[in-house]
Coordinates of C-alpha atoms in Angstrom, one line a residue:
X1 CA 141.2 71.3 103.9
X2 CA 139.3 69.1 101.9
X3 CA 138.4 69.8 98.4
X4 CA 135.6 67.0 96.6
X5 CA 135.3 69.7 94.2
X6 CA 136.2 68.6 90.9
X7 CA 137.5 71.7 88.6
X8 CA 136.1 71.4 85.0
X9 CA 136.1 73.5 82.3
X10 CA 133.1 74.4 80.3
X11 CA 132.4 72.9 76.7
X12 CA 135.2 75.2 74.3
X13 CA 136.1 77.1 76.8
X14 CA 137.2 80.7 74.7
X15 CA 140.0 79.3 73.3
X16 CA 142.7 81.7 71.6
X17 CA 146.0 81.4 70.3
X18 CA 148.7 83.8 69.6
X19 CA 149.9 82.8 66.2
X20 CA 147.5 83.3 63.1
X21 CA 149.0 80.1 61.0
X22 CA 146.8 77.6 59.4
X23 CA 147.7 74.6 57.4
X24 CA 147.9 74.8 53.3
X25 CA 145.1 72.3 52.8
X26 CA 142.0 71.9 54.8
X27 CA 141.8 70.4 58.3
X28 CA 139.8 68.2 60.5
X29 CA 138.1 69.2 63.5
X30 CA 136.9 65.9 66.2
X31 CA 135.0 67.2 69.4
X32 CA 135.1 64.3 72.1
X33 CA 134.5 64.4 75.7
X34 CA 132.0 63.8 78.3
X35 CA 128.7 65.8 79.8
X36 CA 127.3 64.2 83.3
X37 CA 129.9 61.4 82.7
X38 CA 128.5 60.5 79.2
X39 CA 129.8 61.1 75.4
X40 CA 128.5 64.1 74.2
X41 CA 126.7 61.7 71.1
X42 CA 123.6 63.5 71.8
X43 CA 125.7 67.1 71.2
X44 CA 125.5 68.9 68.3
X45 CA 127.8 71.9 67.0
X46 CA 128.1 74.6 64.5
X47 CA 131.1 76.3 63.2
X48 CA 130.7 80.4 62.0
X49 CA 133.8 80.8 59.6
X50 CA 134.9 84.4 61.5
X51 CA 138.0 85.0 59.3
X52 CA 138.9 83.4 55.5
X53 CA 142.0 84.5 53.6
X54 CA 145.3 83.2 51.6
X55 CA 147.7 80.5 52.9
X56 CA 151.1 80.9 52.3
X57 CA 153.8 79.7 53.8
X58 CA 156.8 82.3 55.6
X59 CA 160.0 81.1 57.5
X60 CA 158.6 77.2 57.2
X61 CA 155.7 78.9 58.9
X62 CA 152.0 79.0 57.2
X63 CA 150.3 81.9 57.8
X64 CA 147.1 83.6 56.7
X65 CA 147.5 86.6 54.2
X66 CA 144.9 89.0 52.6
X67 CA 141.9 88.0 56.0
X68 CA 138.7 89.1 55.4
X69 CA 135.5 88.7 57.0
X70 CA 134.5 85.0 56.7
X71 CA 130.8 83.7 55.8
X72 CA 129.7 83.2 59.6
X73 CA 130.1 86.7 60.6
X74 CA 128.1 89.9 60.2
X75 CA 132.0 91.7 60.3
X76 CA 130.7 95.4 60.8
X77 CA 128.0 94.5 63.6
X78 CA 130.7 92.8 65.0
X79 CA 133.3 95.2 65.1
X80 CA 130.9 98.0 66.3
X81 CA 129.7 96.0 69.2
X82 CA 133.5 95.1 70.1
X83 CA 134.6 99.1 70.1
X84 CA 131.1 99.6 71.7
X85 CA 131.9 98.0 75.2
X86 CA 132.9 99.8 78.3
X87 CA 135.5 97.5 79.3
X88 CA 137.6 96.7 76.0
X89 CA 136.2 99.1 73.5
X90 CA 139.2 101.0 73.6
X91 CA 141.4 97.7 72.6
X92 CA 139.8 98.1 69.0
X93 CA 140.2 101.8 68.4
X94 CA 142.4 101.3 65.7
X95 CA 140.8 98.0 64.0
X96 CA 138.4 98.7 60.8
X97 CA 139.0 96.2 58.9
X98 CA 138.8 92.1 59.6
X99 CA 142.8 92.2 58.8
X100 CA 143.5 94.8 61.9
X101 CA 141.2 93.0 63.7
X102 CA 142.8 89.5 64.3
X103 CA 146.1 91.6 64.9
X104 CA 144.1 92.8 67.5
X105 CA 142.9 88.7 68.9
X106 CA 146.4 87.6 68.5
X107 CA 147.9 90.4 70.6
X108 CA 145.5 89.8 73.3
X109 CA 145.4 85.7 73.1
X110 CA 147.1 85.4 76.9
X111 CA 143.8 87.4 78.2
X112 CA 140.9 84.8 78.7
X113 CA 138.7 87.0 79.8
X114 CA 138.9 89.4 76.7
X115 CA 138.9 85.9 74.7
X116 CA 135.1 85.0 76.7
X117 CA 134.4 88.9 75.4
X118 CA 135.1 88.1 71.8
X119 CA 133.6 85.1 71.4
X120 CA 130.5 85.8 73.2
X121 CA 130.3 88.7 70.7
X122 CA 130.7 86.8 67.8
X123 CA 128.0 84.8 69.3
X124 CA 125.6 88.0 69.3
X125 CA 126.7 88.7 65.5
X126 CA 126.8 85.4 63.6
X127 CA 124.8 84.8 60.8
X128 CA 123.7 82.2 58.7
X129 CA 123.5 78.4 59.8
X130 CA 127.4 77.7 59.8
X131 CA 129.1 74.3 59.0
X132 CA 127.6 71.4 60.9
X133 CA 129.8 69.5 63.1
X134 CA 128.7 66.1 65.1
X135 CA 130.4 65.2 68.2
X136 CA 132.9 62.1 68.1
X137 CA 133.6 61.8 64.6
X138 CA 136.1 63.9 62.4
X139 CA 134.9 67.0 60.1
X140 CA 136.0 68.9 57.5
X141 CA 136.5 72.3 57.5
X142 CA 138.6 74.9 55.3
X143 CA 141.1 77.3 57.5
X144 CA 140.6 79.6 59.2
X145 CA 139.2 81.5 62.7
X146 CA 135.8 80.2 64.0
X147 CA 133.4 80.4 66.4
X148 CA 132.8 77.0 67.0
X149 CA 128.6 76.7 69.1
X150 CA 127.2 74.3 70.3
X151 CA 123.7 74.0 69.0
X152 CA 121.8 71.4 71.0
X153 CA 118.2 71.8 72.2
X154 CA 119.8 71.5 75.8
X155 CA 117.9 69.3 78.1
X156 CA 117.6 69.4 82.2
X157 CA 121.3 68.1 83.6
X158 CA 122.8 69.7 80.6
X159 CA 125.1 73.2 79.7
X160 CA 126.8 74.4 76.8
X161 CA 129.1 77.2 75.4
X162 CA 130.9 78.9 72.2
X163 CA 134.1 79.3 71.8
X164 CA 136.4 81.1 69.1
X165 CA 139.1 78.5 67.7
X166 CA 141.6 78.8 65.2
X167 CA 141.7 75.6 62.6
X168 CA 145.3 74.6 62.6
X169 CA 146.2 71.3 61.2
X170 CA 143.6 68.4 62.4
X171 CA 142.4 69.7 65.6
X172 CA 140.4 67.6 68.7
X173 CA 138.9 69.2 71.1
X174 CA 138.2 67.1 74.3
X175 CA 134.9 69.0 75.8
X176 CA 133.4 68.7 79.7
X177 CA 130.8 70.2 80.9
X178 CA 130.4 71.1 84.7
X179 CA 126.7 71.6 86.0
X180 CA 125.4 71.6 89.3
X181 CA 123.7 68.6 90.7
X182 CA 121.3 68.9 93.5
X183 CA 120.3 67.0 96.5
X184 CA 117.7 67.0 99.6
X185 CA 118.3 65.1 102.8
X186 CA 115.7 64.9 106.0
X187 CA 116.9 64.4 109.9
X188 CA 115.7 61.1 111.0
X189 CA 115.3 62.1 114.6
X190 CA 115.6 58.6 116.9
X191 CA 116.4 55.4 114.2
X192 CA 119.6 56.5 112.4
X193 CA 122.2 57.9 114.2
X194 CA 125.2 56.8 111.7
X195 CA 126.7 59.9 109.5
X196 CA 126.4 58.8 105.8
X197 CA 129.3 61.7 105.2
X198 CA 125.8 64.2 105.4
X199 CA 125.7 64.7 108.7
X200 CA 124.0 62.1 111.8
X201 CA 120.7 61.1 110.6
X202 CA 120.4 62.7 107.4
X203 CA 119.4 60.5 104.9
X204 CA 116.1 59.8 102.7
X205 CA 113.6 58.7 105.0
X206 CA 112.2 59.6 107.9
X207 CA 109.0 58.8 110.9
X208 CA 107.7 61.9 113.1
X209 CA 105.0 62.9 115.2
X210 CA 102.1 65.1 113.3
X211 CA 103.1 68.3 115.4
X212 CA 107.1 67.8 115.1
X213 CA 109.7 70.4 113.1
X214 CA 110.9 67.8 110.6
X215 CA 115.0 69.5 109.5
X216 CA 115.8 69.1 106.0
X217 CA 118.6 70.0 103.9
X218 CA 119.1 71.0 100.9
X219 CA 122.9 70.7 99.2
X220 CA 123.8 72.0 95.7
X221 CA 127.2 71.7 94.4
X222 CA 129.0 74.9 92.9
X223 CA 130.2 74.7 89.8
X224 CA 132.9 76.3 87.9
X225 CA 131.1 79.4 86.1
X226 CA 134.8 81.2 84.9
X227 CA 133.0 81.6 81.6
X228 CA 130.2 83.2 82.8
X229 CA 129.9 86.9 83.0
X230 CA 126.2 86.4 85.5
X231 CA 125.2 83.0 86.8
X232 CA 121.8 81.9 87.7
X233 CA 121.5 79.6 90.8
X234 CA 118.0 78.9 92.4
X235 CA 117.1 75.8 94.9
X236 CA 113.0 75.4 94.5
X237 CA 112.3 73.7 97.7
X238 CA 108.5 71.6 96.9
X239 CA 107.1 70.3 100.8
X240 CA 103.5 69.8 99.8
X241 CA 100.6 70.7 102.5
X242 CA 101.3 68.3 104.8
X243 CA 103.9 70.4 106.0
X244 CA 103.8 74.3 107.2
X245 CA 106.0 76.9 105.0
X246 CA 108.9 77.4 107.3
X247 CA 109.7 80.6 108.8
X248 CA 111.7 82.1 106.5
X249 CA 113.5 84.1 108.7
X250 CA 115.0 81.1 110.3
X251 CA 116.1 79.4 106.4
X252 CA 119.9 79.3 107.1
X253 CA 122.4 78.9 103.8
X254 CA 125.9 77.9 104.2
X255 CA 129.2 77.5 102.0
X256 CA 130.9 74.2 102.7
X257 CA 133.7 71.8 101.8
X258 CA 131.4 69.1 101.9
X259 CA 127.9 67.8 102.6
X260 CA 127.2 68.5 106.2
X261 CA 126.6 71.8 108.1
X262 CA 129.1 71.9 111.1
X263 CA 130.8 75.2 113.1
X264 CA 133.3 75.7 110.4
X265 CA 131.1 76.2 107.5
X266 CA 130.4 79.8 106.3
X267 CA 126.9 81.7 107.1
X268 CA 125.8 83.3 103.6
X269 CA 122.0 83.4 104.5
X270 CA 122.4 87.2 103.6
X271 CA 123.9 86.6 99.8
X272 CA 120.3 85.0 99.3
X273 CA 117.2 85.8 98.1
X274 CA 114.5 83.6 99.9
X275 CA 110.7 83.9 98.7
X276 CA 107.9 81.4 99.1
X277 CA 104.4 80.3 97.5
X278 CA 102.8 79.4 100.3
X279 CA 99.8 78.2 98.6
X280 CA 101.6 75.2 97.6
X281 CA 103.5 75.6 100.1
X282 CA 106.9 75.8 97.9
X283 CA 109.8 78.3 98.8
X284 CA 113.2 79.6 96.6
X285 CA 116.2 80.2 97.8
X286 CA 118.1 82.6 94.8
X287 CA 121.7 83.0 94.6
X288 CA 122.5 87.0 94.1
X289 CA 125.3 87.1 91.1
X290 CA 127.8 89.4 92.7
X291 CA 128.5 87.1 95.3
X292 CA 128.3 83.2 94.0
X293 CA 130.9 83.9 91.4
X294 CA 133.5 84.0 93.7
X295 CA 132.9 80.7 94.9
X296 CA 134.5 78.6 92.7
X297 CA 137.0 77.4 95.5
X298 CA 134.4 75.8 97.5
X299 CA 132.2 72.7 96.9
X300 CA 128.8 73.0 98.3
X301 CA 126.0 75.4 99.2
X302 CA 123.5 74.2 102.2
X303 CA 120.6 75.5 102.6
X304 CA 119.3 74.6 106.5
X305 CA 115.3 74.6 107.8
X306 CA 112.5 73.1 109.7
X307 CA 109.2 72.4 108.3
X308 CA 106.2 71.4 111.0
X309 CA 104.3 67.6 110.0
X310 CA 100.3 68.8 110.2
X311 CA 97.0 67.7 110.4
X312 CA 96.9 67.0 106.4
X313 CA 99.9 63.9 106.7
X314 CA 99.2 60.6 105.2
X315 CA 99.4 57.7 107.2
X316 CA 101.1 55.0 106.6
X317 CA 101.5 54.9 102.7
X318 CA 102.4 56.6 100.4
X319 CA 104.1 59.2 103.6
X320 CA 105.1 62.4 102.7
X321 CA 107.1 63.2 99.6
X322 CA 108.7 66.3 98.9
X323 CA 111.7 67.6 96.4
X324 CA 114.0 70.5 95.4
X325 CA 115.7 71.2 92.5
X326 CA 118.0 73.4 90.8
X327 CA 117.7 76.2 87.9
X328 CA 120.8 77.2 86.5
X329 CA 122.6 79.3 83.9
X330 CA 123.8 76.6 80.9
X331 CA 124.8 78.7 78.1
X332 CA 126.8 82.2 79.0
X333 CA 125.8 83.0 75.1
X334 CA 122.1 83.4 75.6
X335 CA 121.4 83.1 79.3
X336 CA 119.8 80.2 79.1
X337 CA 118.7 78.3 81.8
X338 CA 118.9 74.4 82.6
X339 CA 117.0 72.2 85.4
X340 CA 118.4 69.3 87.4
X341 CA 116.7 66.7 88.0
X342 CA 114.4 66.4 91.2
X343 CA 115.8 65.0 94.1
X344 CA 113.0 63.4 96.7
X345 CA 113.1 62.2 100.5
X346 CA 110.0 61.0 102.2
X347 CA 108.4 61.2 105.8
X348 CA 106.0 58.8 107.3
X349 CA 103.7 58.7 110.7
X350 CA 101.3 56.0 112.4
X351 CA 98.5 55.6 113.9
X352 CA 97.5 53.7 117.2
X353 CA 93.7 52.4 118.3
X354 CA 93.6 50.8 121.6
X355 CA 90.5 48.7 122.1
X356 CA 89.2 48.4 125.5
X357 CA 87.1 45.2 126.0
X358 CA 85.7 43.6 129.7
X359 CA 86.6 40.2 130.9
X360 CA 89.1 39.4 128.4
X361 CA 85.9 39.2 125.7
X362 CA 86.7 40.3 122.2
X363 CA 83.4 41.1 121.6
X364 CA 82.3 43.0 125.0
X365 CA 83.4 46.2 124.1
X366 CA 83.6 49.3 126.6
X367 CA 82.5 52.6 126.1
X368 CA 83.9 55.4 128.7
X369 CA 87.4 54.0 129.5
X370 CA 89.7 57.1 130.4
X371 CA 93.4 57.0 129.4
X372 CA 96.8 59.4 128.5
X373 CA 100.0 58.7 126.5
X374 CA 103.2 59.2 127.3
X375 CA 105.8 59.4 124.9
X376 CA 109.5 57.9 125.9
X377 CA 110.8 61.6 127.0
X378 CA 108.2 62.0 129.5
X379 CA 105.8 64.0 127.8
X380 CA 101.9 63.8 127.5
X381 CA 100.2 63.5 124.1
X382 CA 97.3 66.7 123.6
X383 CA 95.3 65.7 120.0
X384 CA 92.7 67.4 118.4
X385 CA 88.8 66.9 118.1
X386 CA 90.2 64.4 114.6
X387 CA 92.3 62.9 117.1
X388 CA 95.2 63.8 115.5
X389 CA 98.3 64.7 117.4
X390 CA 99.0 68.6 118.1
X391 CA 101.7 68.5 121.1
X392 CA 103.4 67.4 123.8
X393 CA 103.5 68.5 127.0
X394 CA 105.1 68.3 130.4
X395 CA 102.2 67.8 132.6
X396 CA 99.9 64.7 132.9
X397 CA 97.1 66.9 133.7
X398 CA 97.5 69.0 130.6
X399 CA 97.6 66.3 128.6
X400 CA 94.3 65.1 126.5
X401 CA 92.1 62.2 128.4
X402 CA 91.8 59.7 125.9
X403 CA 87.9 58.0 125.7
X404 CA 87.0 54.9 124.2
X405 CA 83.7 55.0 122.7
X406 CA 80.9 53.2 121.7
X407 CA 82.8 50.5 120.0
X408 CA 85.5 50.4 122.6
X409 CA 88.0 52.3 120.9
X410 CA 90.0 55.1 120.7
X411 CA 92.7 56.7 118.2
X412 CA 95.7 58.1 118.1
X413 CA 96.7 59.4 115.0
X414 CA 99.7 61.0 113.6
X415 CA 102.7 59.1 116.0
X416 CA 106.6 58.7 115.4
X417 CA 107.7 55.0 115.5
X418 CA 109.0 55.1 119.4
X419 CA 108.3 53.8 122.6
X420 CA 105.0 54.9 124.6
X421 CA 103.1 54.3 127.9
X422 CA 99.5 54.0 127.9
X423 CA 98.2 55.0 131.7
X424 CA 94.4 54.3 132.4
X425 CA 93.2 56.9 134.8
X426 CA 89.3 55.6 134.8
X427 CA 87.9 52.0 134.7
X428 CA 84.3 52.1 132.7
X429 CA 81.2 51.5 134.7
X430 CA 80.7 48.4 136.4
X431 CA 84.7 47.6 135.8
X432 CA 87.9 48.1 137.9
X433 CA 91.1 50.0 136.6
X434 CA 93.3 46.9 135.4
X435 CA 95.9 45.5 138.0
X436 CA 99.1 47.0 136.1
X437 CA 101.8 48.7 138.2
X438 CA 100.0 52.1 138.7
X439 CA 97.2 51.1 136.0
X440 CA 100.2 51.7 132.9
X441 CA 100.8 49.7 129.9
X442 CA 104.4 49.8 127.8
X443 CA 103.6 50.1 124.2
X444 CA 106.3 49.9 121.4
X445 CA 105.8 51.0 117.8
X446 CA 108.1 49.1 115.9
X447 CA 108.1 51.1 111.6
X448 CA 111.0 49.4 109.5
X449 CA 112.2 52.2 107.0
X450 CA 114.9 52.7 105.0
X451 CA 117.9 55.1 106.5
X452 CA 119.6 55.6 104.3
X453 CA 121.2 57.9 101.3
X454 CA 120.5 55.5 98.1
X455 CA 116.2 55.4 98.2
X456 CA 114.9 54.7 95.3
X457 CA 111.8 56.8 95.3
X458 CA 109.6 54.4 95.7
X459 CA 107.1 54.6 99.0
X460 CA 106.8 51.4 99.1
X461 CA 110.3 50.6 99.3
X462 CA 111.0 53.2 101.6
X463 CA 108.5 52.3 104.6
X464 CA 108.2 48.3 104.7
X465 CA 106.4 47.7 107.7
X466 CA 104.7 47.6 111.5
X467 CA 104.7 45.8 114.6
X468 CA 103.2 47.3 118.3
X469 CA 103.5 45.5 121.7
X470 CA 100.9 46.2 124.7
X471 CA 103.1 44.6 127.9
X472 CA 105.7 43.0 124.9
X473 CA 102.4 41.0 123.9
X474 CA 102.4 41.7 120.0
X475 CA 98.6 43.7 118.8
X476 CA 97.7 43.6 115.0
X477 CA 98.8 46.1 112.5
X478 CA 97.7 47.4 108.4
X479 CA 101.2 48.2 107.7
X480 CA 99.6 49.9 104.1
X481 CA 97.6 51.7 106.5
X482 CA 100.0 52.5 108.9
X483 CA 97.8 51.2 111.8
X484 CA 98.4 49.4 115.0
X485 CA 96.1 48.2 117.3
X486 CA 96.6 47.0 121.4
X487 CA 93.6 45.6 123.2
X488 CA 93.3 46.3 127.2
X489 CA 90.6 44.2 129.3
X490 CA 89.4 45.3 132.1
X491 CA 87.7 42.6 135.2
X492 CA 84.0 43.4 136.7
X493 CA 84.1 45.2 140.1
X494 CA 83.0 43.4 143.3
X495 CA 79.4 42.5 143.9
X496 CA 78.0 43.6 147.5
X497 CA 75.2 41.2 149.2
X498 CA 71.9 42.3 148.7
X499 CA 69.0 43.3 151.5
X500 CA 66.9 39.9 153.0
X501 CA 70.3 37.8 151.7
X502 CA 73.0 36.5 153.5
X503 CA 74.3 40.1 154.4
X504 CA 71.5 40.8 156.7
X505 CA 72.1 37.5 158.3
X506 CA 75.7 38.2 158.7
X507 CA 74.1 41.3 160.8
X508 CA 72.0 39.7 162.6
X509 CA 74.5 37.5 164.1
X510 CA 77.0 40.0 164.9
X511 CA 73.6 41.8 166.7
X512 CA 73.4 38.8 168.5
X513 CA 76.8 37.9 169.5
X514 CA 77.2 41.8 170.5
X515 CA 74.4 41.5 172.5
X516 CA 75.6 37.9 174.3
X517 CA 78.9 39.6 174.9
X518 CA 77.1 42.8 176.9
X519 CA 74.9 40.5 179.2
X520 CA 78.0 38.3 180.3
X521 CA 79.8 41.8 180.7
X522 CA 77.0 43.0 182.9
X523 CA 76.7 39.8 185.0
X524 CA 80.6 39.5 185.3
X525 CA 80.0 43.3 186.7
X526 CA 77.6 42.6 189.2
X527 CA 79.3 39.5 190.7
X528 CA 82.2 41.7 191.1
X529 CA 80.0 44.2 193.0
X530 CA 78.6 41.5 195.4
X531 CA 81.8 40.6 196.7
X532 CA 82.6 44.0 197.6

């Protein structure tokens, strides 16, 4: 079984001890540690003195005598709000006072989750601004028990949490955060076939067809959320309108150990809300609470769909961008939510003009040649009055006859990077149908793009450039544009003798001869006779 889920704990993770004892003189209190592999320099914290009192010392032991409410703490909100709740109200039945109170905490210290309780109400029922505390570097506080918050404005890519913490001696406190990250992956249907560890042919960048269902996938990692009573998870999928809103019905979600879909992965389409915006078109795939807390054992959620390439794609540059992202609960203290950072692939298509010209002259263009593509499966190219690809079908006759026009050309527009045949099925007037093998012409649309998981984002990086062979005799491309073009020549047809020229001479000799030959047959007859 494999686990690339990396367990971390959330910044001051509820921590509570059993013992009450805190050093005679005033302590130190260092936060270190790392948030989205980085030290938390840009972190800052406050600390809400929950309990003050006397130090003494007791069997070598120093403890805290005489506890009262400490200057952080609004102590009877507090303590109404902790007998208040359903689920540990009656824990605090007999505390009125801050003294009974931490007999209460330490008696309990072994229960996290009644520690996330506490210090999540403390949260709700601090007051004042607390003790400032900077992240890395050592501070003074006086003892005591504290709810220790971490007060940054948070930014996208970033969580936070309190926690309750008793000051004993000089304490450091090595913090991690664990957030979900968030990335999207497109099929490349023919050019990539290798499996980057997300499955074959996923990766940035991609070439289609105007007509095809382009396959995407979105994968968001799960994080740990044990300090989280509700958890926020939403993937906001952004294709843009040169792609159809996918049938939601057919949006699959799964629960994987890593960062492909295969037959072992778990179906949880149903523990999803899906909605869309199909004005943009954007859709939202929403985790429902109840179920994505227990998933803390796995490492991936996959959401799985198809989005059709239409009539509105760019071609060539800049291709088709689209994102997702990821909203998230960051702080269990005030159900706030944080943003990852937008994650991009992009999808490119081509276009092909084939110029018909007549006697292998540039610049006698053809108007009325007649023509169909055929696509490497066998299939016939059907476009629209733009001449942009719709379909494919099975039949030749089905497929759309392609006319040059006045200028000798014709368009295709909207093609994968592939291999194609170009049949003529009508020579223009005055012209034959070329001499080709059953008049067809091999063409091969050469787009170099990068495959691969590491794109920078960049269009122009992604989609480099184009080559097209008629007959492996290179054409001429716009690789910005995303245009090829092929020239086909067609020869004049044969000219037939006219009346009063040498044809009618050529009859009258035959006339004549015919007539020679059916006098010597009728004289050769007669002879015959006489004899007889």
């Amino acid at each position: 079984m494999k686990h690339l889920k990396k367990i971390m704990s959330l910044i001051l993770t509820a921590i509570m001890v059993i013992a009450m004892c805190v050093p005679v003189m005033a302590a130190t209190v260092t936060i270190d540690g790392t948030s989205e592999g980085g030290v938390l320099q840009n972190h800052t914290f406050a600390a809400y003195q929950i309990f003050s009192g006397d130090q003494s010392t007791e069997n070598n032991k120093v403890v805290l005598s005489n506890i009262d409410w400490g200057s952080g703490i609004d102590g009877d909100k507090f303590l109404d709000d902790l007998k208040g709740d359903t689920t540990y109200g009656s824990k605090f039945t007999n505390a009125s006072t801050a003294d009974s109170l931490a007999k209460v905490l330490g008696a309990n210290a072994n229960d996290s989750a009644f520690a996330k309780f506490v210090a999540k109400t403390a949260y709700k029922n601090k007051k004042g601004a607390g003790t400032s505390i900077a992240a890395g570097s050592a501070n003074n506080l006086s003892a005591g028990y504290y709810l220790i918050v971490d007060t940054t404005t948070l930014l996208d890519g970033q969580a936070a949490n309190s926690a309750l913490l008793q000051v004993v001696g000089d304490v450091h406190i090595q913090v991690k955060t664990d957030v979900p990250k968030v990335e999207k992956k497109v099929l490349e249907n023919t050019k990539y076939a290798k499996d980057g560890g997300y499955g074959s042919g996923y990766n940035d960048v991609a070439d289609y067809n105007i007509g095809d269902m382009v396959s995407f996938h979105l994968i968001g990692t799960v994080p740990d959320m044990s300090a989280y009573e509700t958890y926020y998870y939403q993937f906001k999928d952004t294709l843009g309108t040169q792609f159809d809103m996918p049938d939601t019905n057919k949006i699959k979600v799964y629960l994987s150990e890593d960062k492909k879909v295969d037959t072992t992965d778990e179906d949880v389409t149903d523990k999803f809300d899906i909605t869309v915006d199909s004005s943009k078109p954007i859709f939202y795939v929403t985790a429902k609470n109840e179920d994505i807390k227990t998933w803390a054992d796995k490492s991936y959620i996959i959401v799985e769909y198809s989005a059709k390439l239409n009539a509105n794609a760019a071609i060539g540059q800049p291709g088709q961008e689209n994102k997702v992202d990821l909203t998230y609960t960051n702080n269990p203290d005030t159900n706030g939510h944080g943003k990852t950072k937008e994650d991009k692939v992009i999808v490119f298509t081509y276009e092909l003009d084939t110029k018909k010209i007549g006697d292998g002259d540039a610049n006698k263009t053809l108007a009325g040649a007649e023509f169909k593509l055929k696509n490497a499966d066998g299939k016939w190219v059907k476009v629209d009055n733009n001449s942009k690809v719709k379909e494919w079908v099975d039949n030749e006759v089905d497929g759309s006859t392609l006319i040059s026009d006045s200028d000798g050309i014709f368009k295709i527009i909207g093609l994968d990077s592939g291999k194609y045949t170009l049949k003529e099925t009508k020579a223009p007037s005055g012209y034959n149908l070329p001499s080709s093998p059953a008049n067809e012409f091999a063409v091969e649309l050469t787009a170099t793009t990068a495959n691969g998981q590491n794109w920078s984002e960049v269009a122009a990086e992604a989609y480099t450039d184009l080559s097209v062979k008629l007959n492996n005799q290179p054409g001429t491309v716009d690789s910005s544009k995303g245009t090829a073009t092929v020239t086909v020549s067609n020869e004049k047809g044969s000219t037939l003798p006219e009346t009063g020229g040498i044809g009618t001479t050529i009859f009258y000799v035959v006339g004549v001869v015919l007539m020679l030959g059916a006098g010597v047959l009728l004289i050769t007859k007669r002879r015959m006779s006489a004899k007889h």
